[in-house]
Structures are given as structure tokens and as C-alpha cells.
PDB file of C-alpha atoms and ligand atoms in Angstrom:
ATOM      1  CA  MET F   1       0.000   0.000   0.000  1.00  0.00           C
ATOM      2  CA  VAL F   2       1.189   3.492  -0.897  1.00  0.00           C
ATOM      3  CA  SER F   3      -0.381   6.690   0.440  1.00  0.00           C
ATOM      4  CA  PHE F   4      -0.933   9.758  -1.716  1.00  0.00           C
ATOM      5  CA  SER F   5      -1.939  12.764   0.330  1.00  0.00           C
ATOM      6  CA  GLY F   6      -2.934  16.384   0.064  1.00  0.00           C
ATOM      7  CA  ALA F   7      -3.757  19.264   2.361  1.00  0.00           C
ATOM      8  CA  GLY F   8      -6.774  17.463   3.870  1.00  0.00           C
ATOM      9  CA  LEU F   9      -4.342  15.138   5.695  1.00  0.00           C
ATOM     10  CA  SER F  10      -3.033  18.087   7.743  1.00  0.00           C
ATOM     11  CA  ALA F  11      -6.276  20.081   7.968  1.00  0.00           C
ATOM     12  CA  GLU F  12      -7.198  18.714  11.389  1.00  0.00           C
ATOM     13  CA  SER F  13      -3.732  19.648  12.671  1.00  0.00           C
ATOM     14  CA  GLY F  14      -4.736  23.250  12.028  1.00  0.00           C
ATOM     15  CA  VAL F  15      -2.898  23.715   8.705  1.00  0.00           C
ATOM     16  CA  PRO F  16      -5.394  25.342   6.296  1.00  0.00           C
ATOM     17  CA  THR F  17      -6.016  23.503   3.015  1.00  0.00           C
ATOM     18  CA  PHE F  18      -5.090  25.317  -0.158  1.00  0.00           C
ATOM     19  CA  ARG F  19      -8.517  25.689  -1.646  1.00  0.00           C
ATOM     20  CA  ASP F  20     -10.187  26.549   1.675  1.00  0.00           C
ATOM     21  CA  ALA F  21      -7.467  28.992   2.737  1.00  0.00           C
ATOM     22  CA  GLN F  22      -9.498  32.028   1.748  1.00  0.00           C
ATOM     23  CA  THR F  23     -12.211  31.488   4.335  1.00  0.00           C
ATOM     24  CA  GLY F  24     -11.669  34.129   7.012  1.00  0.00           C
ATOM     25  CA  GLY F  25      -8.501  35.384   8.669  1.00  0.00           C
ATOM     26  CA  LEU F  26      -5.714  37.771   7.839  1.00  0.00           C
ATOM     27  CA  TRP F  27      -4.921  36.222   4.448  1.00  0.00           C
ATOM     28  CA  ALA F  28      -8.530  35.889   3.254  1.00  0.00           C
ATOM     29  CA  LYS F  29      -8.174  38.662   0.693  1.00  0.00           C
ATOM     30  CA  HIS F  30      -5.159  37.045  -0.990  1.00  0.00           C
ATOM     31  CA  ASP F  31      -5.428  34.231  -3.523  1.00  0.00           C
ATOM     32  CA  PRO F  32      -3.076  31.356  -2.569  1.00  0.00           C
ATOM     33  CA  MET F  33      -2.936  30.354  -6.246  1.00  0.00           C
ATOM     34  CA  ARG F  34      -1.471  33.768  -7.017  1.00  0.00           C
ATOM     35  CA  LEU F  35       0.898  33.867  -4.052  1.00  0.00           C
ATOM     36  CA  ALA F  36       2.258  30.379  -4.845  1.00  0.00           C
ATOM     37  CA  SER F  37       3.661  31.365  -8.229  1.00  0.00           C
ATOM     38  CA  PRO F  38       6.837  32.932  -9.640  1.00  0.00           C
ATOM     39  CA  GLN F  39       4.629  35.761 -10.971  1.00  0.00           C
ATOM     40  CA  GLY F  40       3.253  36.467  -7.479  1.00  0.00           C
ATOM     41  CA  PHE F  41       6.807  36.484  -6.068  1.00  0.00           C
ATOM     42  CA  ALA F  42       8.062  38.830  -8.815  1.00  0.00           C
ATOM     43  CA  GLU F  43       5.164  41.240  -8.244  1.00  0.00           C
ATOM     44  CA  ASP F  44       5.369  41.420  -4.462  1.00  0.00           C
ATOM     45  CA  PRO F  45       8.205  39.396  -2.869  1.00  0.00           C
ATOM     46  CA  GLN F  46       7.594  40.998   0.537  1.00  0.00           C
ATOM     47  CA  LEU F  47       3.946  39.858   0.562  1.00  0.00           C
ATOM     48  CA  VAL F  48       4.893  36.309  -0.459  1.00  0.00           C
ATOM     49  CA  SER F  49       7.641  36.222   2.177  1.00  0.00           C
ATOM     50  CA  GLU F  50       5.193  37.334   4.889  1.00  0.00           C
ATOM     51  CA  TRP F  51       2.634  34.730   3.777  1.00  0.00           C
ATOM     52  CA  TYR F  52       5.233  31.958   4.067  1.00  0.00           C
ATOM     53  CA  ALA F  53       6.418  33.265   7.453  1.00  0.00           C
ATOM     54  CA  HIS F  54       2.813  33.137   8.692  1.00  0.00           C
ATOM     55  CA  ARG F  55       2.355  29.571   7.401  1.00  0.00           C
ATOM     56  CA  ARG F  56       5.725  28.444   8.786  1.00  0.00           C
ATOM     57  CA  ARG F  57       4.781  29.624  12.272  1.00  0.00           C
ATOM     58  CA  ALA F  58       1.396  27.859  11.991  1.00  0.00           C
ATOM     59  CA  ILE F  59       3.059  24.598  10.909  1.00  0.00           C
ATOM     60  CA  ALA F  60       5.652  24.874  13.710  1.00  0.00           C
ATOM     61  CA  GLU F  61       2.782  25.049  16.218  1.00  0.00           C
ATOM     62  CA  ALA F  62       0.790  22.219  14.590  1.00  0.00           C
ATOM     63  CA  GLN F  63       1.025  18.619  15.777  1.00  0.00           C
ATOM     64  CA  PRO F  64       0.626  15.451  13.692  1.00  0.00           C
ATOM     65  CA  ASN F  65      -2.953  14.155  13.885  1.00  0.00           C
ATOM     66  CA  GLY F  66      -4.252  10.592  14.109  1.00  0.00           C
ATOM     67  CA  ALA F  67      -3.954  10.084  10.349  1.00  0.00           C
ATOM     68  CA  HIS F  68      -0.250  11.047  10.224  1.00  0.00           C
ATOM     69  CA  ILE F  69       0.415   8.783  13.222  1.00  0.00           C
ATOM     70  CA  ALA F  70      -1.502   5.817  11.761  1.00  0.00           C
ATOM     71  CA  LEU F  71       0.379   6.133   8.452  1.00  0.00           C
ATOM     72  CA  ALA F  72       3.737   6.398  10.221  1.00  0.00           C
ATOM     73  CA  ARG F  73       3.023   3.158  12.140  1.00  0.00           C
ATOM     74  CA  HIS F  74       3.440   1.307   8.810  1.00  0.00           C
ATOM     75  CA  PRO F  75       7.178   1.464   8.083  1.00  0.00           C
ATOM     76  CA  GLU F  76       6.717  -0.536   4.885  1.00  0.00           C
ATOM     77  CA  MET F  77       4.514   2.161   3.360  1.00  0.00           C
ATOM     78  CA  ILE F  78       5.775   4.818   0.979  1.00  0.00           C
ATOM     79  CA  HIS F  79       4.057   8.171   1.508  1.00  0.00           C
ATOM     80  CA  VAL F  80       3.804  10.318  -1.590  1.00  0.00           C
ATOM     81  CA  THR F  81       2.589  13.715  -0.460  1.00  0.00           C
ATOM     82  CA  GLN F  82       1.813  17.039  -2.058  1.00  0.00           C
ATOM     83  CA  ASN F  83       2.123  18.652   1.369  1.00  0.00           C
ATOM     84  CA  VAL F  84       5.063  20.920   2.087  1.00  0.00           C
ATOM     85  CA  ASP F  85       4.701  20.565   5.888  1.00  0.00           C
ATOM     86  CA  ASP F  86       6.780  18.149   7.964  1.00  0.00           C
ATOM     87  CA  LEU F  87       3.945  16.502   9.912  1.00  0.00           C
ATOM     88  CA  LEU F  88       4.423  13.017   8.403  1.00  0.00           C
ATOM     89  CA  HIS F  89       8.142  13.189   9.291  1.00  0.00           C
ATOM     90  CA  ARG F  90       7.329  14.379  12.816  1.00  0.00           C
ATOM     91  CA  ALA F  91       4.856  11.501  13.200  1.00  0.00           C
ATOM     92  CA  GLY F  92       7.813   9.189  12.501  1.00  0.00           C
ATOM     93  CA  ALA F  93       7.232   8.273   8.853  1.00  0.00           C
ATOM     94  CA  LYS F  94      10.486   7.271   7.167  1.00  0.00           C
ATOM     95  CA  GLN F  95       9.629   6.918   3.474  1.00  0.00           C
ATOM     96  CA  VAL F  96       8.183  10.306   2.547  1.00  0.00           C
ATOM     97  CA  ILE F  97       8.277  11.703  -0.987  1.00  0.00           C
ATOM     98  CA  GLN F  98       7.417  15.427  -1.070  1.00  0.00           C
ATOM     99  CA  LEU F  99       6.311  16.208  -4.605  1.00  0.00           C
ATOM    100  CA  HIS F 100       5.904  19.946  -3.999  1.00  0.00           C
ATOM    101  CA  GLY F 101       9.064  20.416  -1.937  1.00  0.00           C
ATOM    102  CA  THR F 102       9.357  21.557   1.663  1.00  0.00           C
ATOM    103  CA  ILE F 103       8.421  24.749   3.456  1.00  0.00           C
ATOM    104  CA  ALA F 104      11.102  23.974   6.075  1.00  0.00           C
ATOM    105  CA  ALA F 105      13.921  25.238   3.816  1.00  0.00           C
ATOM    106  CA  ASP F 106      14.779  28.191   1.608  1.00  0.00           C
ATOM    107  CA  ARG F 107      16.530  27.844  -1.723  1.00  0.00           C
ATOM    108  CA  CYS F 108      18.012  30.119  -4.321  1.00  0.00           C
ATOM    109  CA  HIS F 109      15.374  31.437  -6.744  1.00  0.00           C
ATOM    110  CA  ALA F 110      17.998  31.352  -9.526  1.00  0.00           C
ATOM    111  CA  SER F 111      18.483  27.613  -8.865  1.00  0.00           C
ATOM    112  CA  CYS F 112      22.246  27.902  -8.282  1.00  0.00           C
ATOM    113  CA  GLY F 113      21.859  24.958  -5.900  1.00  0.00           C
ATOM    114  CA  TYR F 114      22.020  26.837  -2.584  1.00  0.00           C
ATOM    115  CA  GLU F 115      19.520  25.585   0.025  1.00  0.00           C
ATOM    116  CA  GLU F 116      19.319  25.950   3.799  1.00  0.00           C
ATOM    117  CA  ALA F 117      16.938  24.860   6.558  1.00  0.00           C
ATOM    118  CA  VAL F 118      14.935  27.657   8.194  1.00  0.00           C
ATOM    119  CA  ASP F 119      13.798  28.098  11.777  1.00  0.00           C
ATOM    120  CA  MET F 120      10.055  27.514  11.428  1.00  0.00           C
ATOM    121  CA  THR F 121       9.330  29.154  14.798  1.00  0.00           C
ATOM    122  CA  ASP F 122      11.203  32.343  13.818  1.00  0.00           C
ATOM    123  CA  PRO F 123      11.116  32.420  10.013  1.00  0.00           C
ATOM    124  CA  PRO F 124      13.508  34.706   8.129  1.00  0.00           C
ATOM    125  CA  GLY F 125      12.363  37.613   5.961  1.00  0.00           C
ATOM    126  CA  LEU F 126      13.563  38.277   2.424  1.00  0.00           C
ATOM    127  CA  ARG F 127      17.225  37.413   1.986  1.00  0.00           C
ATOM    128  CA  HIS F 128      19.795  37.065  -0.774  1.00  0.00           C
ATOM    129  CA  CYS F 129      21.624  33.914  -1.825  1.00  0.00           C
ATOM    130  CA  PRO F 130      25.123  33.850  -0.251  1.00  0.00           C
ATOM    131  CA  ASP F 131      26.460  32.049  -3.345  1.00  0.00           C
ATOM    132  CA  CYS F 132      25.072  34.030  -6.285  1.00  0.00           C
ATOM    133  CA  GLY F 133      23.225  37.050  -4.835  1.00  0.00           C
ATOM    134  CA  ASP F 134      19.782  36.208  -6.252  1.00  0.00           C
ATOM    135  CA  GLN F 135      16.796  36.079  -3.913  1.00  0.00           C
ATOM    136  CA  LEU F 136      16.148  33.192  -1.550  1.00  0.00           C
ATOM    137  CA  ARG F 137      12.634  31.743  -1.564  1.00  0.00           C
ATOM    138  CA  PRO F 138      10.857  28.792   0.057  1.00  0.00           C
ATOM    139  CA  ALA F 139      12.034  25.400  -1.267  1.00  0.00           C
ATOM    140  CA  VAL F 140       8.552  24.585  -2.558  1.00  0.00           C
ATOM    141  CA  VAL F 141       7.180  24.033  -6.067  1.00  0.00           C
ATOM    142  CA  TRP F 142       5.125  26.932  -7.379  1.00  0.00           C
ATOM    143  CA  PHE F 143       2.691  26.857 -10.290  1.00  0.00           C
ATOM    144  CA  GLY F 144       4.512  26.590 -13.600  1.00  0.00           C
ATOM    145  CA  GLU F 145       7.621  25.093 -11.967  1.00  0.00           C
ATOM    146  CA  ALA F 146       8.873  21.550 -12.501  1.00  0.00           C
ATOM    147  CA  LEU F 147       8.569  19.010  -9.690  1.00  0.00           C
ATOM    148  CA  PRO F 148      11.894  17.720  -8.225  1.00  0.00           C
ATOM    149  CA  SER F 149      12.841  15.057 -10.745  1.00  0.00           C
ATOM    150  CA  SER F 150      13.979  12.361  -8.319  1.00  0.00           C
ATOM    151  CA  ALA F 151      10.833  12.784  -6.183  1.00  0.00           C
ATOM    152  CA  TRP F 152       8.709  12.488  -9.313  1.00  0.00           C
ATOM    153  CA  THR F 153      10.523   9.387 -10.586  1.00  0.00           C
ATOM    154  CA  ASP F 154      10.282   7.701  -7.169  1.00  0.00           C
ATOM    155  CA  ALA F 155       6.581   8.582  -6.871  1.00  0.00           C
ATOM    156  CA  GLU F 156       5.792   7.190 -10.328  1.00  0.00           C
ATOM    157  CA  GLN F 157       7.624   3.969  -9.438  1.00  0.00           C
ATOM    158  CA  ALA F 158       5.771   3.624  -6.125  1.00  0.00           C
ATOM    159  CA  CYS F 159       2.389   4.210  -7.783  1.00  0.00           C
ATOM    160  CA  ARG F 160       3.115   1.742 -10.593  1.00  0.00           C
ATOM    161  CA  ASP F 161       4.215  -0.940  -8.111  1.00  0.00           C
ATOM    162  CA  CYS F 162       1.528  -0.673  -5.419  1.00  0.00           C
ATOM    163  CA  ASP F 163      -1.491  -2.935  -4.935  1.00  0.00           C
ATOM    164  CA  VAL F 164      -3.505  -0.234  -3.187  1.00  0.00           C
ATOM    165  CA  LEU F 165      -3.180   3.547  -3.457  1.00  0.00           C
ATOM    166  CA  LEU F 166      -4.659   5.239  -0.396  1.00  0.00           C
ATOM    167  CA  VAL F 167      -5.591   8.744  -1.555  1.00  0.00           C
ATOM    168  CA  ILE F 168      -6.108  11.079   1.424  1.00  0.00           C
ATOM    169  CA  GLY F 169      -7.397  14.649   1.511  1.00  0.00           C
ATOM    170  CA  THR F 170      -6.653  15.951  -1.946  1.00  0.00           C
ATOM    171  CA  SER F 171      -8.886  17.787  -4.394  1.00  0.00           C
ATOM    172  CA  ALA F 172      -6.829  16.062  -7.152  1.00  0.00           C
ATOM    173  CA  VAL F 173      -6.919  19.130  -9.359  1.00  0.00           C
ATOM    174  CA  VAL F 174      -3.205  19.959  -9.453  1.00  0.00           C
ATOM    175  CA  TYR F 175      -1.086  18.194 -12.063  1.00  0.00           C
ATOM    176  CA  PRO F 176       1.148  16.330 -12.655  1.00  0.00           C
ATOM    177  CA  ALA F 177       0.649  15.068  -9.040  1.00  0.00           C
ATOM    178  CA  ALA F 178      -3.031  14.172  -9.513  1.00  0.00           C
ATOM    179  CA  GLY F 179      -2.102  12.059 -12.538  1.00  0.00           C
ATOM    180  CA  LEU F 180      -0.444   9.544 -10.198  1.00  0.00           C
ATOM    181  CA  ILE F 181      -3.891   8.258  -9.210  1.00  0.00           C
ATOM    182  CA  GLY F 182      -4.728   7.335 -12.807  1.00  0.00           C
ATOM    183  CA  LEU F 183      -1.250   5.897 -13.244  1.00  0.00           C
ATOM    184  CA  ALA F 184      -1.704   3.570 -10.258  1.00  0.00           C
ATOM    185  CA  LYS F 185      -5.178   2.570 -11.450  1.00  0.00           C
ATOM    186  CA  SER F 186      -3.907   1.779 -14.978  1.00  0.00           C
ATOM    187  CA  ALA F 187      -1.128  -0.332 -13.443  1.00  0.00           C
ATOM    188  CA  GLY F 188      -3.743  -2.428 -11.632  1.00  0.00           C
ATOM    189  CA  ALA F 189      -3.882  -0.861  -8.154  1.00  0.00           C
ATOM    190  CA  LYS F 190      -7.108  -0.509  -6.206  1.00  0.00           C
ATOM    191  CA  ILE F 191      -7.840   3.119  -5.381  1.00  0.00           C
ATOM    192  CA  VAL F 192      -9.131   3.881  -1.873  1.00  0.00           C
ATOM    193  CA  ILE F 193     -10.075   7.521  -1.288  1.00  0.00           C
ATOM    194  CA  VAL F 194     -10.490   9.228   2.077  1.00  0.00           C
ATOM    195  CA  ASN F 195     -11.942  12.731   1.856  1.00  0.00           C
ATOM    196  CA  THR F 196     -14.645  14.778   3.519  1.00  0.00           C
ATOM    197  CA  GLN F 197     -16.302  15.238   0.125  1.00  0.00           C
ATOM    198  CA  ALA F 198     -16.186  14.040  -3.476  1.00  0.00           C
ATOM    199  CA  SER F 199     -13.080  15.115  -5.402  1.00  0.00           C
ATOM    200  CA  ASP F 200     -11.812  15.069  -8.982  1.00  0.00           C
ATOM    201  CA  ALA F 201     -10.482  11.565  -8.229  1.00  0.00           C
ATOM    202  CA  SER F 202     -13.865  10.139  -7.206  1.00  0.00           C
ATOM    203  CA  SER F 203     -14.477   8.546 -10.605  1.00  0.00           C
ATOM    204  CA  LEU F 204     -11.285   6.482 -10.176  1.00  0.00           C
ATOM    205  CA  ALA F 205     -12.182   5.169  -6.709  1.00  0.00           C
ATOM    206  CA  ASP F 206     -12.751   1.502  -6.001  1.00  0.00           C
ATOM    207  CA  VAL F 207     -13.670   2.528  -2.467  1.00  0.00           C
ATOM    208  CA  GLU F 208     -14.505   6.079  -1.375  1.00  0.00           C
ATOM    209  CA  LEU F 209     -14.708   6.755   2.354  1.00  0.00           C
ATOM    210  CA  LEU F 210     -16.247  10.115   3.186  1.00  0.00           C
ATOM    211  CA  GLY F 211     -15.089  11.463   6.546  1.00  0.00           C
ATOM    212  CA  ASN F 212     -12.302  13.166   8.424  1.00  0.00           C
ATOM    213  CA  ALA F 213      -8.844  11.731   7.726  1.00  0.00           C
ATOM    214  CA  SER F 214      -7.931  11.662  11.437  1.00  0.00           C
ATOM    215  CA  GLU F 215     -10.818   9.271  12.096  1.00  0.00           C
ATOM    216  CA  VAL F 216     -11.036   7.232   8.876  1.00  0.00           C
ATOM    217  CA  VAL F 217      -7.322   6.543   8.309  1.00  0.00           C
ATOM    218  CA  PRO F 218      -6.605   5.073  11.791  1.00  0.00           C
ATOM    219  CA  ALA F 219      -9.791   2.963  11.552  1.00  0.00           C
ATOM    220  CA  LEU F 220      -8.679   1.689   8.159  1.00  0.00           C
ATOM    221  CA  LEU F 221      -5.060   0.907   9.076  1.00  0.00           C
ATOM    222  CA  GLU F 222      -5.305  -0.331  12.646  1.00  0.00           C
ATOM    223  CA  GLU F 223      -4.466  -3.982  13.286  1.00  0.00           C
ATOM    224  CA  PRO F 224      -7.557  -6.151  13.604  1.00  0.00           C
ATOM    225  CA  ALA F 225      -8.050  -7.431  17.182  1.00  0.00           C
ATOM    226  CA  ARG F 226      -6.612 -10.955  17.547  1.00  0.00           C
ATOM    227  CA  PRO F 227      -8.949 -13.642  18.909  1.00  0.00           C
ATOM    228  CA  ARG F 228      -7.908 -14.732  22.422  1.00  0.00           C
TER     229      ARG F 228
HETATM  230  C1  BJW O 301     -10.174  16.588   4.006  1.00  0.00           C
HETATM  231  C2  BJW O 301     -10.217  17.123   5.271  1.00  0.00           C
HETATM  232  C3  BJW O 301     -10.156  16.204   6.304  1.00  0.00           C
HETATM  233  C4  BJW O 301     -10.328  18.833   3.876  1.00  0.00           C
HETATM  234  N1  BJW O 301     -10.082  14.935   6.014  1.00  0.00           N
HETATM  235  N2  BJW O 301     -10.101  15.361   3.654  1.00  0.00           N
HETATM  236  C5  BJW O 301      -4.515  22.631 -16.973  1.00  0.00           C
HETATM  237  C6  BJW O 301      -4.569  21.244 -16.902  1.00  0.00           C
HETATM  238  C7  BJW O 301      -3.576  20.532 -16.261  1.00  0.00           C
HETATM  239  C8  BJW O 301      -2.512  21.182 -15.669  1.00  0.00           C
HETATM  240  C9  BJW O 301      -2.458  22.541 -15.751  1.00  0.00           C
HETATM  241  C10 BJW O 301      -3.436  23.252 -16.396  1.00  0.00           C
HETATM  242  N3  BJW O 301      -3.104  24.591 -16.286  1.00  0.00           N
HETATM  243  C11 BJW O 301      -1.968  24.703 -15.590  1.00  0.00           C
HETATM  244  C12 BJW O 301      -1.547  23.476 -15.266  1.00  0.00           C
HETATM  245  C13 BJW O 301      -0.355  23.122 -14.493  1.00  0.00           C
HETATM  246  C14 BJW O 301      -0.503  23.339 -13.006  1.00  0.00           C
HETATM  247  C15 BJW O 301      -1.862  22.809 -12.533  1.00  0.00           C
HETATM  248  O1  BJW O 301      -2.037  21.663 -12.249  1.00  0.00           O
HETATM  249  N4  BJW O 301      -2.828  23.704 -12.391  1.00  0.00           N
HETATM  250  C16 BJW O 301      -4.193  23.317 -12.021  1.00  0.00           C
HETATM  251  C17 BJW O 301      -4.665  24.163 -10.847  1.00  0.00           C
HETATM  252  C18 BJW O 301      -5.076  23.432 -13.228  1.00  0.00           C
HETATM  253  N5  BJW O 301       0.584  22.579 -12.406  1.00  0.00           N
HETATM  254  C19 BJW O 301       1.785  23.107 -12.251  1.00  0.00           C
HETATM  255  O2  BJW O 301       2.044  24.261 -12.566  1.00  0.00           O
HETATM  256  C20 BJW O 301       2.867  22.176 -11.729  1.00  0.00           C
HETATM  257  N6  BJW O 301       4.018  22.249 -12.535  1.00  0.00           N
HETATM  258  C21 BJW O 301       3.984  21.970 -13.845  1.00  0.00           C
HETATM  259  O3  BJW O 301       2.998  21.573 -14.434  1.00  0.00           O
HETATM  260  O4  BJW O 301       5.216  22.142 -14.428  1.00  0.00           O
HETATM  261  C22 BJW O 301       5.351  21.976 -15.836  1.00  0.00           C
HETATM  262  C23 BJW O 301       6.822  22.137 -16.124  1.00  0.00           C
HETATM  263  C24 BJW O 301       7.536  21.065 -16.596  1.00  0.00           C
HETATM  264  C25 BJW O 301       8.902  21.221 -16.869  1.00  0.00           C
HETATM  265  C26 BJW O 301       9.521  22.443 -16.627  1.00  0.00           C
HETATM  266  C27 BJW O 301       8.814  23.504 -16.112  1.00  0.00           C
HETATM  267  C28 BJW O 301       7.434  23.355 -15.846  1.00  0.00           C
HETATM  268  C29 BJW O 301       3.318  22.600 -10.343  1.00  0.00           C
HETATM  269  C30 BJW O 301       2.238  22.503  -9.327  1.00  0.00           C
HETATM  270  C31 BJW O 301       2.729  23.060  -7.998  1.00  0.00           C
HETATM  271  C32 BJW O 301       1.626  23.140  -6.972  1.00  0.00           C
HETATM  272  N7  BJW O 301       2.087  23.891  -5.862  1.00  0.00           N
HETATM  273  C33 BJW O 301       1.206  24.080  -4.718  1.00  0.00           C
HETATM  274  C34 BJW O 301       1.874  25.095  -3.765  1.00  0.00           C
HETATM  275  C35 BJW O 301       3.021  24.469  -3.001  1.00  0.00           C
HETATM  276  C36 BJW O 301       3.737  25.474  -2.167  1.00  0.00           C
HETATM  277  C37 BJW O 301       2.952  25.960  -0.975  1.00  0.00           C
HETATM  278  O5  BJW O 301       2.276  25.205  -0.266  1.00  0.00           O
HETATM  279  O6  BJW O 301       3.057  27.141  -0.709  1.00  0.00           O
HETATM  280  O7  BJW O 301       0.977  22.835  -4.073  1.00  0.00           O
HETATM  281  S1  BJW O 301      -0.429  24.601  -5.170  1.00  0.00           S
HETATM  282  C38 BJW O 301      -1.279  23.678  -3.943  1.00  0.00           C
HETATM  283  O8  BJW O 301      -2.105  22.680  -4.571  1.00  0.00           O
HETATM  284  C39 BJW O 301      -0.184  22.915  -3.177  1.00  0.00           C
HETATM  285  C40 BJW O 301      -0.825  21.586  -2.984  1.00  0.00           C
HETATM  286  O9  BJW O 301       0.182  20.612  -2.761  1.00  0.00           O
HETATM  287  C41 BJW O 301      -1.577  21.381  -4.268  1.00  0.00           C
HETATM  288  C42 BJW O 301      -2.666  20.364  -4.189  1.00  0.00           C
HETATM  289  O10 BJW O 301      -3.685  20.783  -3.347  1.00  0.00           O
HETATM  290  P1  BJW O 301      -4.373  19.724  -2.361  1.00  0.00           P
HETATM  291  O11 BJW O 301      -3.355  19.157  -1.457  1.00  0.00           O
HETATM  292  O12 BJW O 301      -5.181  18.780  -3.147  1.00  0.00           O
HETATM  293  O13 BJW O 301      -5.273  20.689  -1.461  1.00  0.00           O
HETATM  294  P2  BJW O 301      -6.733  21.268  -1.710  1.00  0.00           P
HETATM  295  O14 BJW O 301      -6.898  22.407  -0.785  1.00  0.00           O
HETATM  296  O15 BJW O 301      -6.967  21.533  -3.143  1.00  0.00           O
HETATM  297  O16 BJW O 301      -7.712  20.086  -1.324  1.00  0.00           O
HETATM  298  C43 BJW O 301      -7.858  19.656   0.000  1.00  0.00           C
HETATM  299  C44 BJW O 301      -8.752  18.444   0.009  1.00  0.00           C
HETATM  300  O17 BJW O 301      -8.809  17.919   1.316  1.00  0.00           O
HETATM  301  C45 BJW O 301     -10.203  18.739  -0.433  1.00  0.00           C
HETATM  302  O18 BJW O 301     -10.624  17.750  -1.362  1.00  0.00           O
HETATM  303  C46 BJW O 301     -10.982  18.614   0.878  1.00  0.00           C
HETATM  304  O19 BJW O 301     -12.301  18.113   0.675  1.00  0.00           O
HETATM  305  C47 BJW O 301     -10.158  17.620   1.645  1.00  0.00           C
HETATM  306  N8  BJW O 301     -10.244  17.727   3.088  1.00  0.00           N
HETATM  307  N9  BJW O 301     -10.332  18.525   5.166  1.00  0.00           N
HETATM  308  C48 BJW O 301     -10.046  14.517   4.705  1.00  0.00           C
HETATM  309  N10 BJW O 301     -10.212  16.643   7.574  1.00  0.00           N
HETATM  310 ZN1   ZN O 302      22.059  31.332  -5.691  1.00  0.00          ZN
END
């Protein structure tokens, strides 16, 4: 079994999902789709930097929920995630593939190769690359940018090889990541979806379980009680 997760996995830890992020709060008037793009960064780097600082602090305060913990209890599982948070790692998961990078590091916007971990509790503001002088930016994948090639290759392999793809908390609208569900299905895997509502992947589901990830995933993965 391989898991393929999105923002819904971390929602109950208090990390807002991408497509619900506009409901209320300080950042309600800003479109996350715009902020998470090279165009948004070019237009207003200070705004994008402040948005990431806000999210980094929120993630630093968040704790893994029951779904992260249940997934991490299966060391044989590969976890392909679109999430940039570190909650699967903090739950103890070892095999995590982050398709959209990590919010826990900054990298050089000019792709000179410079990358450094950031303090999530006290995130830095705008800074320049010590190697080439370009701007540093979060080590995440923005719209229009290529996914890290080794993460993508490993994720494709995992999805081709699995018997069951457990799809958790994703709207399945962002590509190429969402295409992994169809890839797994074409390769013969059963598709099990956990989401609070129907998603763009619903038509591919062999089993669709509607509910909160923190309740459904532990119930699904827990060891059956042994007869005495
Ligand atoms: C619960 C729950 C609970 C809630 N329990 N469930 C037209 C067609 C196809 C593709 C394109 C197109 N036009 C443009 C594109 C390409 C574009 C794309 O896909 N756009 C679509 C929006 C149309 N893709 C790209 O640009 C990608 N790159 C690319 O294509 O490169 C080409 C290239 C090749 C070679 C060289 C150069 C370029 C890159 C995509 C990067 C996405 N990045 C983001 C931001 C990351 C950084 C950050 O976080 O700041 O990744 S966008 C955002 O969406 C984030 C997420 O990982 C991603 C997916 O969202 P996710 O996780 O599904 O979240 P939500 O909010 O959408 O859904 C949450 C779900 O949870 C919902 O279903 C809820 O119901 C559910 N839920 N609570 C269970 N408690
Ligand atoms: Zn650089």
C-alpha cells in the first residue's frame, strides 16, 4: 500500500487547506494560487515572504494528527505527499516523498543549488543567496515550476508498483501530481479515497470513504483485534 496525500491530511492539525485557505482570517483577501507562483513572487516578494512566514509559524505550532500517526506506524509504506509541511516526518514516517518540496527550507530562486533549513518558529524575511546574490525563496514548487525530478521518478515507481493507493485529503486538481492516481489505477492498483467530500479523483475510486482523515485513516489501518 502506498499513500498519496494532500492538504486534507493536515487540515485537522490546524494547517489550512489550499482551496479553503481564503475562508476568514488575515490572508482571506489574498489568492493562494497567485501567491504560490513565480509571478506572485516577482510582483510582491515581501507579501509572499510574509505569507510563508505566517504559514511556517502555523506549521511549527501544529502537531501530527491521528492520520499522520496511523500512516507512520506502517514502516513498509511509501508516503507520496503534495504537502510541504513536515507533519508526516514528525509523526515518525520514514519513506516520505514530497512532490511539492518543503516549506522547512529556503533555496536560491535562480536555482544555483544553494539551500538551507529555516527556523520555522522564527522564520527569516527576504534574503539574498550567499552564493550568487539572487533572492532566496521557500524550497517549494510553485505553479509553472517543474517538480523535483527524483521525487517524481520515485513517486511514479511507487504508484506503478503498489497494490492499493490510499488517496487522502486531496482535491486532485493539481497536475502532474493528480495524474499519479490514474497511473496507479492503470497499473492495476485498487484506489481507496479518504476525503470529507467528493473530489476530482472520485471517478477512479474503487472505495470512497467520506469522513475526516484523522478518524477514517486510523480505523482503516489499525491492526484487527486478535482472537484470544
Ligand atoms: C479533508 C479534510 C479532512 C479537507 N479529512 N479530507 C490545466 C490542466 C492541467 C494542468 C495545468 C493546467 N493549467 C496549468 C496546469 C499546471 C498546473 C496545474 O495543475 N494547475 C491546475 C490548478 C489546473 N501545475 C503546475 O504548474 C505544476 N508544474 C507543472 O505543471 O510544471 C510543468 C513544467 C515542466 C517542466 C519544466 C517547467 C514546468 C506545479 C504545481 C505546484 C503546486 N504547488 C502548490 C503550492 C506548493 C507550495 C505551498 O504550499 O506554498 O501545491 S499549489 C497547492 O495545490 C499545493 C498543494 O500541494 C496542491 C494540491 O492541493 P491539495 O493538497 O489537493 O489541497 P486542496 O486544498 O486543493 O484540497 C484539500 C482536500 O482535502 C479537499 O478535497 C478537501 O475536501 C479535503 N479535506 N479537510 C479529509 N479533515
Ligand atoms: Zn544562488
